[in-house]
mmCIF file with all atom_site columns, C-alpha atoms in Angstrom:
data_model
loop_
_atom_site.group_PDB
_atom_site.id
_atom_site.type_symbol
_atom_site.label_atom_id
_atom_site.label_alt_id
_atom_site.label_comp_id
_atom_site.label_asym_id
_atom_site.label_entity_id
_atom_site.label_seq_id
_atom_site.pdbx_PDB_ins_code
_atom_site.Cartn_x
_atom_site.Cartn_y
_atom_site.Cartn_z
_atom_site.occupancy
_atom_site.B_iso_or_equiv
_atom_site.pdbx_formal_charge
_atom_site.auth_seq_id
_atom_site.auth_comp_id
_atom_site.auth_asym_id
_atom_site.auth_atom_id
_atom_site.pdbx_PDB_model_num
ATOM 1   C CA . UNK S 1 1   ? -29.817 16.966  48.776  1.00 35.00 ? 238 UNK S CA 1
ATOM 2   C CA . UNK S 1 2   ? -27.678 15.043  46.386  1.00 37.00 ? 239 UNK S CA 1
ATOM 3   C CA . UNK S 1 3   ? -24.327 13.864  47.518  1.00 35.00 ? 240 UNK S CA 1
ATOM 4   C CA . UNK S 1 4   ? -21.587 14.089  44.922  1.00 38.00 ? 241 UNK S CA 1
ATOM 5   C CA . UNK S 1 5   ? -17.985 13.055  44.622  1.00 40.00 ? 242 UNK S CA 1
ATOM 6   C CA . UNK S 1 6   ? -15.926 16.212  44.861  1.00 39.00 ? 243 UNK S CA 1
ATOM 7   C CA . UNK S 1 7   ? -12.863 14.634  43.225  1.00 42.00 ? 244 UNK S CA 1
ATOM 8   C CA . UNK S 1 8   ? -12.209 14.525  39.473  1.00 44.00 ? 245 UNK S CA 1
ATOM 9   C CA . UNK S 1 9   ? -10.886 11.172  38.340  1.00 43.00 ? 246 UNK S CA 1
ATOM 10  C CA . UNK S 1 10  ? -8.338  10.817  35.543  1.00 46.00 ? 247 UNK S CA 1
ATOM 11  C CA . UNK S 1 11  ? -7.736  7.570   33.711  1.00 45.00 ? 248 UNK S CA 1
ATOM 12  C CA . UNK S 1 12  ? -4.373  7.612   31.930  1.00 46.00 ? 249 UNK S CA 1
ATOM 13  C CA . UNK S 1 13  ? -4.444  5.325   28.922  1.00 44.00 ? 250 UNK S CA 1
ATOM 14  C CA . UNK S 1 14  ? -1.174  3.822   30.067  1.00 40.00 ? 251 UNK S CA 1
ATOM 15  C CA . UNK S 1 15  ? -3.290  1.896   32.579  1.00 50.00 ? 252 UNK S CA 1
ATOM 16  C CA . UNK S 1 16  ? -5.108  0.187   29.735  1.00 49.00 ? 253 UNK S CA 1
ATOM 17  C CA . UNK S 1 17  ? -2.914  -2.869  29.311  1.00 51.00 ? 254 UNK S CA 1
ATOM 18  C CA . UNK S 1 18  ? -3.158  -4.612  25.936  1.00 49.00 ? 255 UNK S CA 1
ATOM 19  C CA . UNK S 1 19  ? -2.602  -8.339  25.738  1.00 49.00 ? 256 UNK S CA 1
ATOM 20  C CA . UNK S 1 20  ? -2.012  -10.769 22.895  1.00 44.00 ? 257 UNK S CA 1
ATOM 21  C CA . UNK S 1 21  ? -2.096  -8.422  19.955  1.00 45.00 ? 258 UNK S CA 1
ATOM 22  C CA . UNK S 1 22  ? 1.464   -8.176  18.664  1.00 47.00 ? 259 UNK S CA 1
ATOM 23  C CA . UNK S 1 23  ? 1.953   -11.721 17.524  1.00 46.00 ? 260 UNK S CA 1
ATOM 24  C CA . UNK S 1 24  ? 2.480   -10.771 13.890  1.00 46.00 ? 261 UNK S CA 1
ATOM 25  C CA . UNK S 1 25  ? 5.980   -10.778 12.419  1.00 47.00 ? 262 UNK S CA 1
ATOM 26  C CA . UNK S 1 26  ? 7.587   -8.168  10.247  1.00 49.00 ? 263 UNK S CA 1
ATOM 27  C CA . UNK S 1 27  ? 8.776   -9.354  6.842   1.00 57.00 ? 264 UNK S CA 1
ATOM 28  C CA . UNK S 1 28  ? 11.734  -7.781  5.087   1.00 69.00 ? 265 UNK S CA 1
ATOM 29  C CA . UNK S 1 29  ? 11.009  -5.978  1.829   1.00 83.00 ? 266 UNK S CA 1
ATOM 30  C CA . UNK S 1 30  ? 10.904  -8.202  -1.240  1.00 92.00 ? 267 UNK S CA 1
ATOM 31  C CA . UNK S 1 31  ? 11.021  -7.375  -4.937  1.00 94.00 ? 268 UNK S CA 1
ATOM 32  C CA . UNK S 1 32  ? 9.473   -8.458  -8.219  1.00 95.00 ? 269 UNK S CA 1
ATOM 33  C CA . UNK S 1 33  ? 11.668  -7.314  -11.097 1.00 95.00 ? 270 UNK S CA 1
ATOM 34  C CA . UNK S 1 34  ? 11.825  -7.431  -14.897 1.00 95.00 ? 271 UNK S CA 1
ATOM 35  C CA . UNK S 1 35  ? 15.097  -6.533  -16.601 1.00 93.00 ? 272 UNK S CA 1
ATOM 36  C CA . UNK S 1 36  ? 14.074  -7.813  -20.072 1.00 93.00 ? 273 UNK S CA 1
ATOM 37  C CA . UNK S 1 37  ? 17.476  -9.453  -20.472 1.00 91.00 ? 274 UNK S CA 1
ATOM 38  C CA . UNK S 1 38  ? 15.935  -12.928 -20.561 1.00 83.00 ? 275 UNK S CA 1
ATOM 39  C CA . UNK S 1 39  ? 14.921  -14.275 -23.980 1.00 70.00 ? 276 UNK S CA 1
ATOM 40  C CA . UNK S 1 40  ? 11.881  -15.830 -22.307 1.00 67.00 ? 277 UNK S CA 1
ATOM 41  C CA . UNK S 1 41  ? 8.590   -13.955 -22.181 1.00 66.00 ? 278 UNK S CA 1
ATOM 42  C CA . UNK S 1 42  ? 8.001   -15.369 -18.733 1.00 73.00 ? 279 UNK S CA 1
ATOM 43  C CA . UNK S 1 43  ? 9.130   -13.604 -15.567 1.00 88.00 ? 280 UNK S CA 1
ATOM 44  C CA . UNK S 1 44  ? 8.248   -15.022 -12.169 1.00 89.00 ? 281 UNK S CA 1
ATOM 45  C CA . UNK S 1 45  ? 5.307   -13.156 -10.699 1.00 94.00 ? 282 UNK S CA 1
ATOM 46  C CA . UNK S 1 46  ? 4.303   -11.309 -13.884 1.00 95.00 ? 283 UNK S CA 1
ATOM 47  C CA . UNK S 1 47  ? 1.924   -11.821 -16.821 1.00 94.00 ? 284 UNK S CA 1
ATOM 48  C CA . UNK S 1 48  ? 2.528   -10.098 -20.183 1.00 93.00 ? 285 UNK S CA 1
ATOM 49  C CA . UNK S 1 49  ? -0.267  -9.002  -22.545 1.00 94.00 ? 286 UNK S CA 1
ATOM 50  C CA . UNK S 1 50  ? 0.648   -7.618  -26.005 1.00 92.00 ? 287 UNK S CA 1
ATOM 51  C CA . UNK S 1 51  ? 4.095   -6.876  -24.624 1.00 88.00 ? 288 UNK S CA 1
ATOM 52  C CA . UNK S 1 52  ? 7.222   -7.969  -26.476 1.00 83.00 ? 289 UNK S CA 1
ATOM 53  C CA . UNK S 1 53  ? 9.545   -8.997  -23.686 1.00 81.00 ? 290 UNK S CA 1
ATOM 54  C CA . UNK S 1 54  ? 12.839  -8.533  -25.485 1.00 82.00 ? 291 UNK S CA 1
ATOM 55  C CA . UNK S 1 55  ? 13.845  -5.880  -27.990 1.00 84.00 ? 292 UNK S CA 1
ATOM 56  C CA . UNK S 1 56  ? 17.142  -4.375  -29.089 1.00 84.00 ? 293 UNK S CA 1
ATOM 57  C CA . UNK S 1 57  ? 18.636  -2.285  -31.846 1.00 79.00 ? 294 UNK S CA 1
ATOM 58  C CA . UNK S 1 58  ? 16.241  0.625   -32.340 1.00 82.00 ? 295 UNK S CA 1
ATOM 59  C CA . UNK S 1 59  ? 17.444  2.532   -29.272 1.00 89.00 ? 296 UNK S CA 1
ATOM 60  C CA . UNK S 1 60  ? 19.854  1.909   -26.398 1.00 92.00 ? 297 UNK S CA 1
ATOM 61  C CA . UNK S 1 61  ? 18.388  0.025   -23.424 1.00 93.00 ? 298 UNK S CA 1
ATOM 62  C CA . UNK S 1 62  ? 18.128  1.799   -20.074 1.00 93.00 ? 299 UNK S CA 1
ATOM 63  C CA . UNK S 1 63  ? 19.984  -1.051  -18.427 1.00 89.00 ? 300 UNK S CA 1
ATOM 64  C CA . UNK S 1 64  ? 21.774  -4.002  -20.007 1.00 92.00 ? 301 UNK S CA 1
ATOM 65  C CA . UNK S 1 65  ? 21.173  -4.830  -23.680 1.00 92.00 ? 302 UNK S CA 1
ATOM 66  C CA . UNK S 1 66  ? 17.436  -5.431  -24.008 1.00 93.00 ? 303 UNK S CA 1
ATOM 67  C CA . UNK S 1 67  ? 14.141  -3.735  -23.186 1.00 93.00 ? 304 UNK S CA 1
ATOM 68  C CA . UNK S 1 68  ? 10.419  -4.433  -23.621 1.00 93.00 ? 305 UNK S CA 1
ATOM 69  C CA . UNK S 1 69  ? 8.088   -2.856  -26.175 1.00 92.00 ? 306 UNK S CA 1
ATOM 70  C CA . UNK S 1 70  ? 4.370   -2.479  -26.806 1.00 91.00 ? 307 UNK S CA 1
ATOM 71  C CA . UNK S 1 71  ? 4.851   -4.258  -30.120 1.00 85.00 ? 308 UNK S CA 1
ATOM 72  C CA . UNK S 1 72  ? 2.784   -1.775  -32.138 1.00 88.00 ? 309 UNK S CA 1
ATOM 73  C CA . UNK S 1 73  ? -0.404  -2.555  -30.177 1.00 93.00 ? 310 UNK S CA 1
ATOM 74  C CA . UNK S 1 74  ? -2.865  0.081   -28.979 1.00 95.00 ? 311 UNK S CA 1
ATOM 75  C CA . UNK S 1 75  ? -2.901  -1.533  -25.533 1.00 96.00 ? 312 UNK S CA 1
ATOM 76  C CA . UNK S 1 76  ? -0.324  -3.589  -23.659 1.00 96.00 ? 313 UNK S CA 1
ATOM 77  C CA . UNK S 1 77  ? 0.222   -4.510  -20.035 1.00 96.00 ? 314 UNK S CA 1
ATOM 78  C CA . UNK S 1 78  ? 2.367   -6.239  -17.436 1.00 96.00 ? 315 UNK S CA 1
ATOM 79  C CA . UNK S 1 79  ? 0.378   -7.547  -14.450 1.00 97.00 ? 316 UNK S CA 1
ATOM 80  C CA . UNK S 1 80  ? 1.290   -9.327  -11.229 1.00 98.00 ? 317 UNK S CA 1
ATOM 81  C CA . UNK S 1 81  ? 0.038   -12.920 -11.348 1.00 97.00 ? 318 UNK S CA 1
ATOM 82  C CA . UNK S 1 82  ? -1.153  -12.766 -7.731  1.00 96.00 ? 319 UNK S CA 1
ATOM 83  C CA . UNK S 1 83  ? -2.411  -10.069 -5.389  1.00 97.00 ? 320 UNK S CA 1
ATOM 84  C CA . UNK S 1 84  ? 0.489   -8.355  -3.633  1.00 96.00 ? 321 UNK S CA 1
ATOM 85  C CA . UNK S 1 85  ? -0.020  -8.433  0.177   1.00 92.00 ? 322 UNK S CA 1
ATOM 86  C CA . UNK S 1 86  ? 1.558   -5.099  1.092   1.00 92.00 ? 323 UNK S CA 1
ATOM 87  C CA . UNK S 1 87  ? 3.021   -3.227  -1.922  1.00 95.00 ? 324 UNK S CA 1
ATOM 88  C CA . UNK S 1 88  ? 5.464   -0.460  -1.088  1.00 95.00 ? 325 UNK S CA 1
ATOM 89  C CA . UNK S 1 89  ? 6.412   1.137   -4.399  1.00 97.00 ? 326 UNK S CA 1
ATOM 90  C CA . UNK S 1 90  ? 6.895   0.506   -8.099  1.00 98.00 ? 327 UNK S CA 1
ATOM 91  C CA . UNK S 1 91  ? 9.387   2.037   -10.526 1.00 98.00 ? 328 UNK S CA 1
ATOM 92  C CA . UNK S 1 92  ? 10.266  1.553   -14.193 1.00 97.00 ? 329 UNK S CA 1
ATOM 93  C CA . UNK S 1 93  ? 11.606  3.452   -17.204 1.00 97.00 ? 330 UNK S CA 1
ATOM 94  C CA . UNK S 1 94  ? 9.741   4.276   -20.437 1.00 96.00 ? 331 UNK S CA 1
ATOM 95  C CA . UNK S 1 95  ? 10.757  5.757   -23.774 1.00 93.00 ? 332 UNK S CA 1
ATOM 96  C CA . UNK S 1 96  ? 9.643   6.284   -27.388 1.00 90.00 ? 333 UNK S CA 1
ATOM 97  C CA . UNK S 1 97  ? 11.088  4.293   -30.249 1.00 86.00 ? 334 UNK S CA 1
ATOM 98  C CA . UNK S 1 98  ? 10.260  6.958   -32.853 1.00 82.00 ? 335 UNK S CA 1
ATOM 99  C CA . UNK S 1 99  ? 9.362   10.660  -33.033 1.00 81.00 ? 336 UNK S CA 1
ATOM 100 C CA . UNK S 1 100 ? 5.650   9.821   -33.329 1.00 81.00 ? 337 UNK S CA 1
ATOM 101 C CA . UNK S 1 101 ? 3.556   12.281  -31.264 1.00 84.00 ? 338 UNK S CA 1
ATOM 102 C CA . UNK S 1 102 ? 0.165   10.570  -31.334 1.00 87.00 ? 339 UNK S CA 1
ATOM 103 C CA . UNK S 1 103 ? -1.548  10.525  -27.965 1.00 92.00 ? 340 UNK S CA 1
ATOM 104 C CA . UNK S 1 104 ? -0.587  7.649   -25.669 1.00 93.00 ? 341 UNK S CA 1
ATOM 105 C CA . UNK S 1 105 ? 0.111   7.041   -21.993 1.00 95.00 ? 342 UNK S CA 1
ATOM 106 C CA . UNK S 1 106 ? 1.389   4.624   -19.380 1.00 97.00 ? 343 UNK S CA 1
ATOM 107 C CA . UNK S 1 107 ? -0.695  3.928   -16.289 1.00 98.00 ? 344 UNK S CA 1
ATOM 108 C CA . UNK S 1 108 ? 0.048   2.365   -12.928 1.00 98.00 ? 345 UNK S CA 1
ATOM 109 C CA . UNK S 1 109 ? -3.113  0.604   -11.800 1.00 98.00 ? 346 UNK S CA 1
ATOM 110 C CA . UNK S 1 110 ? -4.301  -1.561  -8.889  1.00 98.00 ? 347 UNK S CA 1
ATOM 111 C CA . UNK S 1 111 ? -7.197  -3.981  -8.532  1.00 98.00 ? 348 UNK S CA 1
ATOM 112 C CA . UNK S 1 112 ? -8.588  -6.211  -5.804  1.00 96.00 ? 349 UNK S CA 1
ATOM 113 C CA . UNK S 1 113 ? -10.196 -8.625  -8.283  1.00 95.00 ? 350 UNK S CA 1
ATOM 114 C CA . UNK S 1 114 ? -8.107  -8.332  -11.465 1.00 94.00 ? 351 UNK S CA 1
ATOM 115 C CA . UNK S 1 115 ? -11.246 -7.110  -13.210 1.00 93.00 ? 352 UNK S CA 1
ATOM 116 C CA . UNK S 1 116 ? -11.912 -3.516  -12.137 1.00 96.00 ? 353 UNK S CA 1
ATOM 117 C CA . UNK S 1 117 ? -8.802  -1.361  -12.231 1.00 98.00 ? 354 UNK S CA 1
ATOM 118 C CA . UNK S 1 118 ? -8.068  1.944   -10.491 1.00 97.00 ? 355 UNK S CA 1
ATOM 119 C CA . UNK S 1 119 ? -5.600  4.411   -11.993 1.00 98.00 ? 356 UNK S CA 1
ATOM 120 C CA . UNK S 1 120 ? -2.958  5.364   -9.447  1.00 98.00 ? 357 UNK S CA 1
ATOM 121 C CA . UNK S 1 121 ? -0.699  7.324   -11.783 1.00 97.00 ? 358 UNK S CA 1
ATOM 122 C CA . UNK S 1 122 ? -0.668  8.307   -15.465 1.00 96.00 ? 359 UNK S CA 1
ATOM 123 C CA . UNK S 1 123 ? 2.514   9.142   -17.390 1.00 94.00 ? 360 UNK S CA 1
ATOM 124 C CA . UNK S 1 124 ? 2.124   10.715  -20.824 1.00 93.00 ? 361 UNK S CA 1
ATOM 125 C CA . UNK S 1 125 ? 4.072   8.990   -23.605 1.00 90.00 ? 362 UNK S CA 1
ATOM 126 C CA . UNK S 1 126 ? 3.151   11.582  -26.231 1.00 89.00 ? 363 UNK S CA 1
ATOM 127 C CA . UNK S 1 127 ? 5.765   14.330  -25.996 1.00 85.00 ? 364 UNK S CA 1
ATOM 128 C CA . UNK S 1 128 ? 8.735   12.262  -24.851 1.00 87.00 ? 365 UNK S CA 1
ATOM 129 C CA . UNK S 1 129 ? 12.037  12.550  -26.687 1.00 87.00 ? 366 UNK S CA 1
ATOM 130 C CA . UNK S 1 130 ? 12.832  9.602   -28.961 1.00 87.00 ? 367 UNK S CA 1
ATOM 131 C CA . UNK S 1 131 ? 15.195  7.139   -27.263 1.00 88.00 ? 368 UNK S CA 1
ATOM 132 C CA . UNK S 1 132 ? 15.307  9.116   -24.014 1.00 93.00 ? 369 UNK S CA 1
ATOM 133 C CA . UNK S 1 133 ? 14.341  7.131   -20.890 1.00 95.00 ? 370 UNK S CA 1
ATOM 134 C CA . UNK S 1 134 ? 12.005  8.644   -18.303 1.00 95.00 ? 371 UNK S CA 1
ATOM 135 C CA . UNK S 1 135 ? 11.676  7.126   -14.826 1.00 96.00 ? 372 UNK S CA 1
ATOM 136 C CA . UNK S 1 136 ? 8.166   6.495   -13.498 1.00 97.00 ? 373 UNK S CA 1
ATOM 137 C CA . UNK S 1 137 ? 7.756   5.878   -9.766  1.00 97.00 ? 374 UNK S CA 1
ATOM 138 C CA . UNK S 1 138 ? 4.781   5.550   -7.437  1.00 97.00 ? 375 UNK S CA 1
ATOM 139 C CA . UNK S 1 139 ? 4.244   4.978   -3.723  1.00 97.00 ? 376 UNK S CA 1
ATOM 140 C CA . UNK S 1 140 ? 1.805   2.077   -3.230  1.00 97.00 ? 377 UNK S CA 1
ATOM 141 C CA . UNK S 1 141 ? 1.960   1.793   0.555   1.00 92.00 ? 378 UNK S CA 1
ATOM 142 C CA . UNK S 1 142 ? -1.675  2.881   1.000   1.00 92.00 ? 379 UNK S CA 1
ATOM 143 C CA . UNK S 1 143 ? -2.869  -0.332  -0.714  1.00 94.00 ? 380 UNK S CA 1
ATOM 144 C CA . UNK S 1 144 ? -2.869  -3.933  0.441   1.00 91.00 ? 381 UNK S CA 1
ATOM 145 C CA . UNK S 1 145 ? -3.683  -7.268  -1.202  1.00 94.00 ? 382 UNK S CA 1
ATOM 146 C CA . UNK S 1 146 ? -4.011  -5.828  -4.706  1.00 97.00 ? 383 UNK S CA 1
ATOM 147 C CA . UNK S 1 147 ? -2.931  -6.808  -8.182  1.00 98.00 ? 384 UNK S CA 1
ATOM 148 C CA . UNK S 1 148 ? -0.559  -4.248  -9.690  1.00 98.00 ? 385 UNK S CA 1
ATOM 149 C CA . UNK S 1 149 ? -0.530  -3.492  -13.415 1.00 98.00 ? 386 UNK S CA 1
ATOM 150 C CA . UNK S 1 150 ? 1.538   -1.346  -15.767 1.00 98.00 ? 387 UNK S CA 1
ATOM 151 C CA . UNK S 1 151 ? -0.879  -0.510  -18.577 1.00 98.00 ? 388 UNK S CA 1
ATOM 152 C CA . UNK S 1 152 ? -0.143  1.166   -21.915 1.00 97.00 ? 389 UNK S CA 1
ATOM 153 C CA . UNK S 1 153 ? -2.901  2.691   -24.042 1.00 96.00 ? 390 UNK S CA 1
ATOM 154 C CA . UNK S 1 154 ? -2.975  4.884   -27.146 1.00 93.00 ? 391 UNK S CA 1
ATOM 155 C CA . UNK S 1 155 ? -0.965  5.021   -30.348 1.00 89.00 ? 392 UNK S CA 1
ATOM 156 C CA . UNK S 1 156 ? 0.242   1.977   -32.319 1.00 91.00 ? 393 UNK S CA 1
ATOM 157 C CA . UNK S 1 157 ? 3.662   3.633   -32.430 1.00 88.00 ? 394 UNK S CA 1
ATOM 158 C CA . UNK S 1 158 ? 6.083   1.457   -30.467 1.00 89.00 ? 395 UNK S CA 1
ATOM 159 C CA . UNK S 1 159 ? 6.685   2.520   -26.881 1.00 93.00 ? 396 UNK S CA 1
ATOM 160 C CA . UNK S 1 160 ? 9.394   0.972   -24.695 1.00 94.00 ? 397 UNK S CA 1
ATOM 161 C CA . UNK S 1 161 ? 9.773   -0.088  -21.068 1.00 95.00 ? 398 UNK S CA 1
ATOM 162 C CA . UNK S 1 162 ? 12.758  -1.283  -19.025 1.00 96.00 ? 399 UNK S CA 1
ATOM 163 C CA . UNK S 1 163 ? 13.933  -2.183  -15.503 1.00 96.00 ? 400 UNK S CA 1
ATOM 164 C CA . UNK S 1 164 ? 10.671  -2.742  -13.632 1.00 97.00 ? 401 UNK S CA 1
ATOM 165 C CA . UNK S 1 165 ? 10.927  -3.057  -9.825  1.00 97.00 ? 402 UNK S CA 1
ATOM 166 C CA . UNK S 1 166 ? 7.947   -3.669  -7.531  1.00 98.00 ? 403 UNK S CA 1
ATOM 167 C CA . UNK S 1 167 ? 8.812   -3.584  -3.811  1.00 97.00 ? 404 UNK S CA 1
ATOM 168 C CA . UNK S 1 168 ? 6.478   -5.208  -1.281  1.00 96.00 ? 405 UNK S CA 1
ATOM 169 C CA . UNK S 1 169 ? 6.190   -7.074  2.029   1.00 90.00 ? 406 UNK S CA 1
ATOM 170 C CA . UNK S 1 170 ? 4.272   -10.235 2.887   1.00 85.00 ? 407 UNK S CA 1
ATOM 171 C CA . UNK S 1 171 ? 3.239   -8.799  6.268   1.00 77.00 ? 408 UNK S CA 1
ATOM 172 C CA . UNK S 1 172 ? 3.368   -5.506  8.119   1.00 71.00 ? 409 UNK S CA 1
ATOM 173 C CA . UNK S 1 173 ? 4.972   -4.595  11.410  1.00 68.00 ? 410 UNK S CA 1
ATOM 174 C CA . UNK S 1 174 ? 2.293   -4.410  14.136  1.00 70.00 ? 411 UNK S CA 1
ATOM 175 C CA . UNK S 1 175 ? 1.518   -0.853  15.174  1.00 73.00 ? 412 UNK S CA 1
ATOM 176 C CA . UNK S 1 176 ? -0.736  0.653   17.871  1.00 75.00 ? 413 UNK S CA 1
ATOM 177 C CA . UNK S 1 177 ? -2.190  4.116   18.390  1.00 77.00 ? 414 UNK S CA 1
ATOM 178 C CA . UNK S 1 178 ? -4.787  5.806   20.611  1.00 77.00 ? 415 UNK S CA 1
ATOM 179 C CA . UNK S 1 179 ? -6.626  9.095   20.117  1.00 81.00 ? 416 UNK S CA 1
ATOM 180 C CA . UNK S 1 180 ? -6.132  10.329  23.706  1.00 75.00 ? 417 UNK S CA 1
ATOM 181 C CA . UNK S 1 181 ? -3.349  10.077  26.248  1.00 70.00 ? 418 UNK S CA 1
ATOM 182 C CA . UNK S 1 182 ? -5.707  10.829  29.153  1.00 74.00 ? 419 UNK S CA 1
ATOM 183 C CA . UNK S 1 183 ? -9.447  10.614  29.818  1.00 75.00 ? 420 UNK S CA 1
ATOM 184 C CA . UNK S 1 184 ? -10.836 13.240  32.192  1.00 77.00 ? 421 UNK S CA 1
ATOM 185 C CA . UNK S 1 185 ? -14.207 12.900  33.984  1.00 78.00 ? 422 UNK S CA 1
ATOM 186 C CA . UNK S 1 186 ? -16.146 15.750  35.567  1.00 79.00 ? 423 UNK S CA 1
ATOM 187 C CA . UNK S 1 187 ? -17.684 15.518  39.052  1.00 82.00 ? 424 UNK S CA 1
ATOM 188 C CA . UNK S 1 188 ? -19.774 12.355  39.078  1.00 81.00 ? 425 UNK S CA 1
ATOM 189 C CA . UNK S 1 189 ? -22.799 11.893  41.325  1.00 85.00 ? 426 UNK S CA 1
ATOM 190 C CA . UNK S 1 190 ? -22.438 8.980   43.734  1.00 83.00 ? 427 UNK S CA 1
ATOM 191 C CA . UNK S 1 191 ? -23.971 5.704   42.483  1.00 85.00 ? 428 UNK S CA 1
ATOM 192 C CA . UNK S 1 192 ? -24.093 7.064   38.927  1.00 86.00 ? 429 UNK S CA 1
ATOM 193 C CA . UNK S 1 193 ? -21.664 6.759   36.054  1.00 86.00 ? 430 UNK S CA 1
ATOM 194 C CA . UNK S 1 194 ? -20.253 8.816   33.225  1.00 86.00 ? 431 UNK S CA 1
ATOM 195 C CA . UNK S 1 195 ? -18.893 7.657   29.881  1.00 88.00 ? 432 UNK S CA 1
ATOM 196 C CA . UNK S 1 196 ? -15.966 8.931   27.866  1.00 85.00 ? 433 UNK S CA 1
ATOM 197 C CA . UNK S 1 197 ? -14.644 7.448   24.640  1.00 86.00 ? 434 UNK S CA 1
ATOM 198 C CA . UNK S 1 198 ? -11.306 7.044   22.957  1.00 82.00 ? 435 UNK S CA 1
ATOM 199 C CA . UNK S 1 199 ? -10.297 5.479   19.660  1.00 84.00 ? 436 UNK S CA 1
ATOM 200 C CA . UNK S 1 200 ? -7.885  2.574   19.536  1.00 81.00 ? 437 UNK S CA 1
ATOM 201 C CA . UNK S 1 201 ? -6.386  1.548   16.197  1.00 79.00 ? 438 UNK S CA 1
ATOM 202 C CA . UNK S 1 202 ? -3.858  -1.060  15.185  1.00 76.00 ? 439 UNK S CA 1
ATOM 203 C CA . UNK S 1 203 ? -2.321  -2.652  12.132  1.00 72.00 ? 440 UNK S CA 1
ATOM 204 C CA . UNK S 1 204 ? -0.829  -6.113  11.680  1.00 69.00 ? 441 UNK S CA 1
ATOM 205 C CA . UNK S 1 205 ? -2.697  -7.820  14.519  1.00 71.00 ? 442 UNK S CA 1
ATOM 206 C CA . UNK S 1 206 ? -2.551  -11.622 14.692  1.00 71.00 ? 443 UNK S CA 1
ATOM 207 C CA . UNK S 1 207 ? -4.715  -12.057 17.803  1.00 77.00 ? 444 UNK S CA 1
ATOM 208 C CA . UNK S 1 208 ? -7.496  -10.204 19.624  1.00 79.00 ? 445 UNK S CA 1
ATOM 209 C CA . UNK S 1 209 ? -6.666  -7.042  21.561  1.00 78.00 ? 446 UNK S CA 1
ATOM 210 C CA . UNK S 1 210 ? -7.689  -7.379  25.234  1.00 79.00 ? 447 UNK S CA 1
ATOM 211 C CA . UNK S 1 211 ? -8.034  -4.346  27.512  1.00 79.00 ? 448 UNK S CA 1
ATOM 212 C CA . UNK S 1 212 ? -7.307  -4.700  31.243  1.00 79.00 ? 449 UNK S CA 1
ATOM 213 C CA . UNK S 1 213 ? -7.619  -1.858  33.788  1.00 78.00 ? 450 UNK S CA 1
ATOM 214 C CA . UNK S 1 214 ? -4.946  -1.521  36.465  1.00 77.00 ? 451 UNK S CA 1
ATOM 215 C CA . UNK S 1 215 ? -3.472  1.057   38.823  1.00 76.00 ? 452 UNK S CA 1
ATOM 216 C CA . UNK S 1 216 ? -4.921  3.326   41.521  1.00 79.00 ? 453 UNK S CA 1
ATOM 217 C CA . UNK S 1 217 ? -8.753  3.385   41.680  1.00 80.00 ? 454 UNK S CA 1
ATOM 218 C CA . UNK S 1 218 ? -8.988  0.877   38.822  1.00 81.00 ? 455 UNK S CA 1
ATOM 219 C CA . UNK S 1 219 ? -12.096 -0.585  40.469  1.00 82.00 ? 456 UNK S CA 1
ATOM 220 C CA . UNK S 1 220 ? -13.911 2.723   39.859  1.00 82.00 ? 457 UNK S CA 1
ATOM 221 C CA . UNK S 1 221 ? -13.659 2.269   36.119  1.00 84.00 ? 458 UNK S CA 1
ATOM 222 C CA . UNK S 1 222 ? -14.718 -0.213  33.458  1.00 85.00 ? 459 UNK S CA 1
ATOM 223 C CA . UNK S 1 223 ? -13.888 -0.497  29.778  1.00 84.00 ? 460 UNK S CA 1
ATOM 224 C CA . UNK S 1 224 ? -16.193 -1.738  27.028  1.00 87.00 ? 461 UNK S CA 1
ATOM 225 C CA . UNK S 1 225 ? -15.698 -3.640  24.844  1.00 86.00 ? 462 UNK S CA 1
ATOM 226 C CA . UNK S 1 226 ? -13.057 -5.561  26.758  1.00 84.00 ? 463 UNK S CA 1
ATOM 227 C CA . UNK S 1 227 ? -11.534 -7.034  23.601  1.00 83.00 ? 464 UNK S CA 1
ATOM 228 C CA . UNK S 1 228 ? -11.394 -6.380  19.855  1.00 81.00 ? 465 UNK S CA 1
ATOM 229 C CA . UNK S 1 229 ? -10.851 -8.996  17.164  1.00 80.00 ? 466 UNK S CA 1
ATOM 230 C CA . UNK S 1 230 ? -7.956  -8.541  14.694  1.00 73.00 ? 467 UNK S CA 1
#
């Protein structure tokens, strides 16, 4: 006759103590901007390709006196010079310099290697009203350590851009989550064991996560693995 334990054991996850995992620091949001008011074609953190950095006269700028243009090229772009650690969002304004309706578009793209680009958002530049500014915005918080590019493609008709703002952080606030708040075991035969799993996830770790059991009947349980690298 088999002897069994008649008691059901519960292991609250609050008894899983986590050590040494929240050493990361939270950085305040930072910005990379282009207002096109500078006569220079160089803006810190950005690289221009086929993009005239300062234009005035044909239409009224969205902000200030000047704006950027595609310079009559079929493609033009503004790209971050380095990979952005934790981008949050990007916004800018676009317009048409003439009533030309040939097909063209603006794209927000990301890349991990500055070679292969992924379209995140596409804004048509075809049917816009001449001289009227349209805001383009995109949440980028699902990406990390990527180059960010504003890419124009299409007609040689001049298209305009103004007031670019890319918001990002250099690090993220550490966060923790678990898939269960309690692990319940059925009746367990004496001298045998039963396994039950939970999922632990974290973001922004600077050190290994170490699990330590404590509390009533802690010696009846074990946890594996006992630590997880960042």
